[in-house]
Coordinates of C-alpha atoms in Angstrom, one line a residue:
X1 CA -91.2 -32.5 -64.1
X2 CA -87.7 -33.5 -65.3
X3 CA -87.1 -29.7 -65.8
X4 CA -88.3 -29.1 -62.1
X5 CA -86.2 -31.6 -60.9
X6 CA -83.2 -30.2 -62.5
X7 CA -84.0 -26.9 -61.1
X8 CA -84.2 -28.1 -57.8
X9 CA -81.0 -29.9 -57.9
X10 CA -79.0 -26.9 -59.3
X11 CA -80.6 -24.8 -56.5
X12 CA -79.5 -27.3 -53.8
X13 CA -75.9 -27.2 -55.3
X14 CA -75.6 -23.6 -55.1
X15 CA -76.4 -23.8 -51.5
X16 CA -73.7 -26.2 -50.6
X17 CA -70.9 -24.2 -52.3
X18 CA -71.9 -20.7 -52.0
X19 CA -69.8 -18.1 -50.0
X20 CA -70.5 -17.6 -46.5
X21 CA -70.1 -14.7 -44.3
X22 CA -66.5 -14.7 -42.6
X23 CA -66.4 -15.6 -39.1
X24 CA -65.3 -13.0 -36.9
X25 CA -62.7 -13.9 -33.9
X26 CA -64.4 -13.8 -30.5
X27 CA -64.0 -10.7 -28.5
X28 CA -61.2 -11.2 -25.8
X29 CA -62.8 -10.3 -22.5
X30 CA -60.2 -11.8 -20.2
X31 CA -56.5 -10.4 -19.7
X32 CA -53.6 -12.4 -21.3
X33 CA -52.2 -14.5 -18.4
X34 CA -48.8 -14.6 -20.0
X35 CA -48.4 -10.7 -19.7
X36 CA -48.4 -9.7 -15.8
X37 CA -47.6 -6.1 -14.9
X38 CA -45.1 -6.0 -12.0
X39 CA -44.0 -3.4 -9.8
X40 CA -40.5 -2.0 -11.0
X41 CA -37.5 -4.0 -9.4
X42 CA -33.8 -3.2 -9.1
X43 CA -31.9 -4.7 -12.1
X44 CA -30.5 -8.2 -11.0
X45 CA -27.1 -7.1 -11.9
X46 CA -27.2 -4.1 -9.7
X47 CA -24.8 -4.4 -6.4
X48 CA -26.1 -4.7 -3.2
X49 CA -25.1 -2.6 -0.4
X50 CA -22.9 -5.5 1.1
X51 CA -21.2 -5.6 -2.3
X52 CA -20.8 -1.7 -2.7
X53 CA -19.0 -2.0 1.1
X54 CA -16.6 -4.6 0.1
X55 CA -15.5 -2.4 -3.2
X56 CA -15.2 0.5 -1.0
X57 CA -13.1 -1.3 1.5
X58 CA -10.6 -1.9 -1.4
X59 CA -10.3 1.6 -2.0
X60 CA -9.8 2.4 1.7
X61 CA -7.3 -0.2 2.4
X62 CA -4.4 1.3 4.5
X63 CA -1.9 0.8 1.7
X64 CA -4.1 2.6 -0.7
X65 CA -3.0 0.8 -3.8
X66 CA -6.3 0.8 -5.3
X67 CA -6.6 4.4 -5.0
X68 CA -3.6 4.8 -7.2
X69 CA -5.6 3.4 -10.0
X70 CA -7.9 6.3 -10.1
X71 CA -5.7 9.1 -10.1
X72 CA -6.3 9.5 -13.7
X73 CA -8.6 8.7 -16.4
X74 CA -8.0 6.2 -19.0
X75 CA -9.8 3.7 -21.2
X76 CA -7.4 1.2 -21.4
X77 CA -5.0 0.2 -18.6
X78 CA -2.0 0.7 -21.0
X79 CA -2.8 4.6 -21.0
X80 CA -3.0 5.1 -17.2
X81 CA -0.9 8.2 -16.3
X82 CA 2.1 6.8 -14.3
X83 CA 3.2 10.0 -12.9
X84 CA -0.1 10.5 -11.2
X85 CA -0.3 6.6 -10.1
X86 CA 3.2 6.7 -8.6
X87 CA 3.4 10.2 -7.5
X88 CA 3.8 9.6 -3.7
X89 CA 6.2 6.7 -4.2
X90 CA 6.4 3.9 -1.9
X91 CA 7.5 5.3 1.3
X92 CA 10.7 4.1 0.5
X93 CA 13.5 6.7 1.5
X94 CA 16.7 5.1 1.4
X95 CA 18.3 6.9 -1.0
X96 CA 22.0 6.0 -1.7
X97 CA 25.1 8.7 -1.7
X98 CA 25.1 8.1 -5.5
X99 CA 21.5 9.0 -6.0
X100 CA 21.7 11.7 -4.1
X101 CA 24.4 13.2 -6.0
X102 CA 22.5 12.5 -9.3
X103 CA 19.5 14.4 -7.7
X104 CA 21.4 17.3 -6.6
X105 CA 22.5 17.8 -10.2
X106 CA 19.2 17.6 -11.7
X107 CA 17.0 19.2 -8.8
X108 CA 17.0 22.8 -7.6
X109 CA 17.6 23.5 -3.9
X110 CA 13.8 24.0 -3.5
X111 CA 12.9 20.6 -4.9
X112 CA 15.5 19.0 -2.8
X113 CA 13.8 20.7 0.5
X114 CA 10.4 18.7 -0.4
X115 CA 9.9 15.1 0.5
X116 CA 11.6 12.9 -2.0
X117 CA 10.2 9.7 -3.1
X118 CA 12.5 6.7 -4.6
X119 CA 10.5 4.6 -7.1
X120 CA 12.0 1.5 -8.2
X121 CA 11.1 0.1 -11.8
X122 CA 10.7 -3.3 -10.2
X123 CA 8.1 -2.1 -7.5
X124 CA 6.1 -0.2 -10.1
X125 CA 6.1 -3.1 -12.4
X126 CA 4.9 -5.3 -9.4
X127 CA 2.0 -2.7 -8.6
X128 CA 0.9 -2.4 -12.0
X129 CA 0.6 -6.1 -12.6
X130 CA -1.2 -6.8 -9.4
X131 CA -3.7 -3.8 -9.7
X132 CA -4.1 -3.4 -13.4
X133 CA -3.2 -6.7 -14.7
X134 CA -0.3 -5.4 -16.9
X135 CA 3.4 -4.8 -16.5
X136 CA 5.6 -1.6 -17.0
X137 CA 6.6 -2.4 -20.2
X138 CA 3.2 -2.9 -21.6
X139 CA 2.3 0.6 -20.7
X140 CA 2.3 3.7 -22.8
X141 CA 4.7 5.2 -20.5
X142 CA 2.4 8.1 -20.1
X143 CA 3.9 10.8 -17.4
X144 CA 7.2 9.0 -16.7
X145 CA 9.0 12.1 -17.9
X146 CA 7.8 13.9 -14.9
X147 CA 10.1 11.8 -12.7
X148 CA 13.7 12.0 -12.4
X149 CA 15.3 8.6 -13.7
X150 CA 18.6 7.2 -12.8
X151 CA 19.3 4.0 -15.0
X152 CA 22.2 2.8 -13.1
X153 CA 19.8 2.6 -10.2
X154 CA 16.7 1.4 -12.1
X155 CA 14.8 4.1 -10.2
X156 CA 12.6 7.3 -10.6
X157 CA 12.4 10.0 -8.3
X158 CA 9.9 12.4 -7.3
X159 CA 9.7 15.4 -4.9
X160 CA 6.5 17.0 -3.5
X161 CA 5.1 18.4 -0.8
X162 CA 1.3 16.8 -0.9
X163 CA -0.5 13.8 -2.0
X164 CA -2.9 13.1 -5.0
X165 CA -4.5 10.1 -3.6
X166 CA -7.8 11.5 -2.6
X167 CA -10.3 9.5 -0.9
X168 CA -13.6 8.3 -2.9
X169 CA -17.0 7.4 -1.9
X170 CA -18.7 4.7 -4.3
X171 CA -22.2 5.6 -4.7
X172 CA -23.6 2.7 -7.0
X173 CA -22.5 -0.2 -9.2
X174 CA -23.7 -3.0 -11.4
X175 CA -21.9 -6.1 -13.0
X176 CA -21.9 -6.2 -16.8
X177 CA -22.6 -8.9 -19.1
X178 CA -19.0 -10.2 -19.1
X179 CA -18.9 -9.8 -15.3
X180 CA -17.0 -6.9 -14.7
X181 CA -18.1 -4.2 -11.8
X182 CA -18.7 -0.8 -12.9
X183 CA -18.7 1.5 -9.8
X184 CA -19.9 5.0 -10.1
X185 CA -17.9 7.1 -7.3
X186 CA -17.8 10.4 -6.1
X187 CA -14.3 12.3 -5.6
X188 CA -14.8 16.1 -4.2
X189 CA -17.9 16.6 -5.9
X190 CA -17.0 14.9 -9.3
X191 CA -18.4 11.7 -10.5
X192 CA -16.4 9.0 -12.1
X193 CA -16.9 5.3 -13.1
X194 CA -14.1 2.5 -12.4
X195 CA -14.5 -0.8 -14.3
X196 CA -13.0 -3.7 -12.5
X197 CA -12.5 -7.4 -13.7
X198 CA -11.9 -10.4 -11.6
X199 CA -9.0 -12.5 -12.3
X200 CA -7.2 -15.2 -10.3
X201 CA -9.4 -14.3 -7.1
X202 CA -8.8 -10.7 -6.9
X203 CA -10.2 -7.4 -8.6
X204 CA -8.0 -5.5 -11.2
X205 CA -9.0 -2.0 -12.6
X206 CA -9.7 -2.0 -16.4
X207 CA -10.6 1.6 -16.9
X208 CA -11.6 4.9 -15.1
X209 CA -13.4 7.3 -16.9
X210 CA -15.6 10.5 -16.0
X211 CA -19.1 9.6 -15.5
X212 CA -21.3 9.6 -18.8
X213 CA -18.4 9.9 -20.8

């Protein structure tokens, strides 16, 4: 009897400690409520039609100063082509006798027969600071050798019979994480991207590059 009792006790112990079949996780029959499929929406940083119109108005302004900033391509304001930017001058044709004598020495008769633009350094610096956020002395001076320069007058001069300020059409745009506006625009069938940043309540241009550059 003692042996039988011992045998039954051992059987009971094995039944309590033996390995059981692993429990399978329940099959999920309901969708996960935290993952909801939605229709694709416009990125929250995409500019609205109203915002695009406001930027377009900047480039359509009668003074066309913003349009100057997209007459060349650059990845840094310091590298803008100043010849292209100030190609048409400022409409200031009050050229002094000394300045005319200088131009007659450096230009041909043919050049003198075209429209002459007087481009003071002071005015150039003002426009650069207002629309690009840098001064003339902070640029790489790209393109300045395309002008005639009279040091005593502190002026550059240019002569031409056309204009390089071609209207643009902004097509789309978005804001970056830094709050800058990237605007894709068309100019005579070619696409470019101008990047603008807001400072002191106004927009300045930071770069202007071919689209997908």
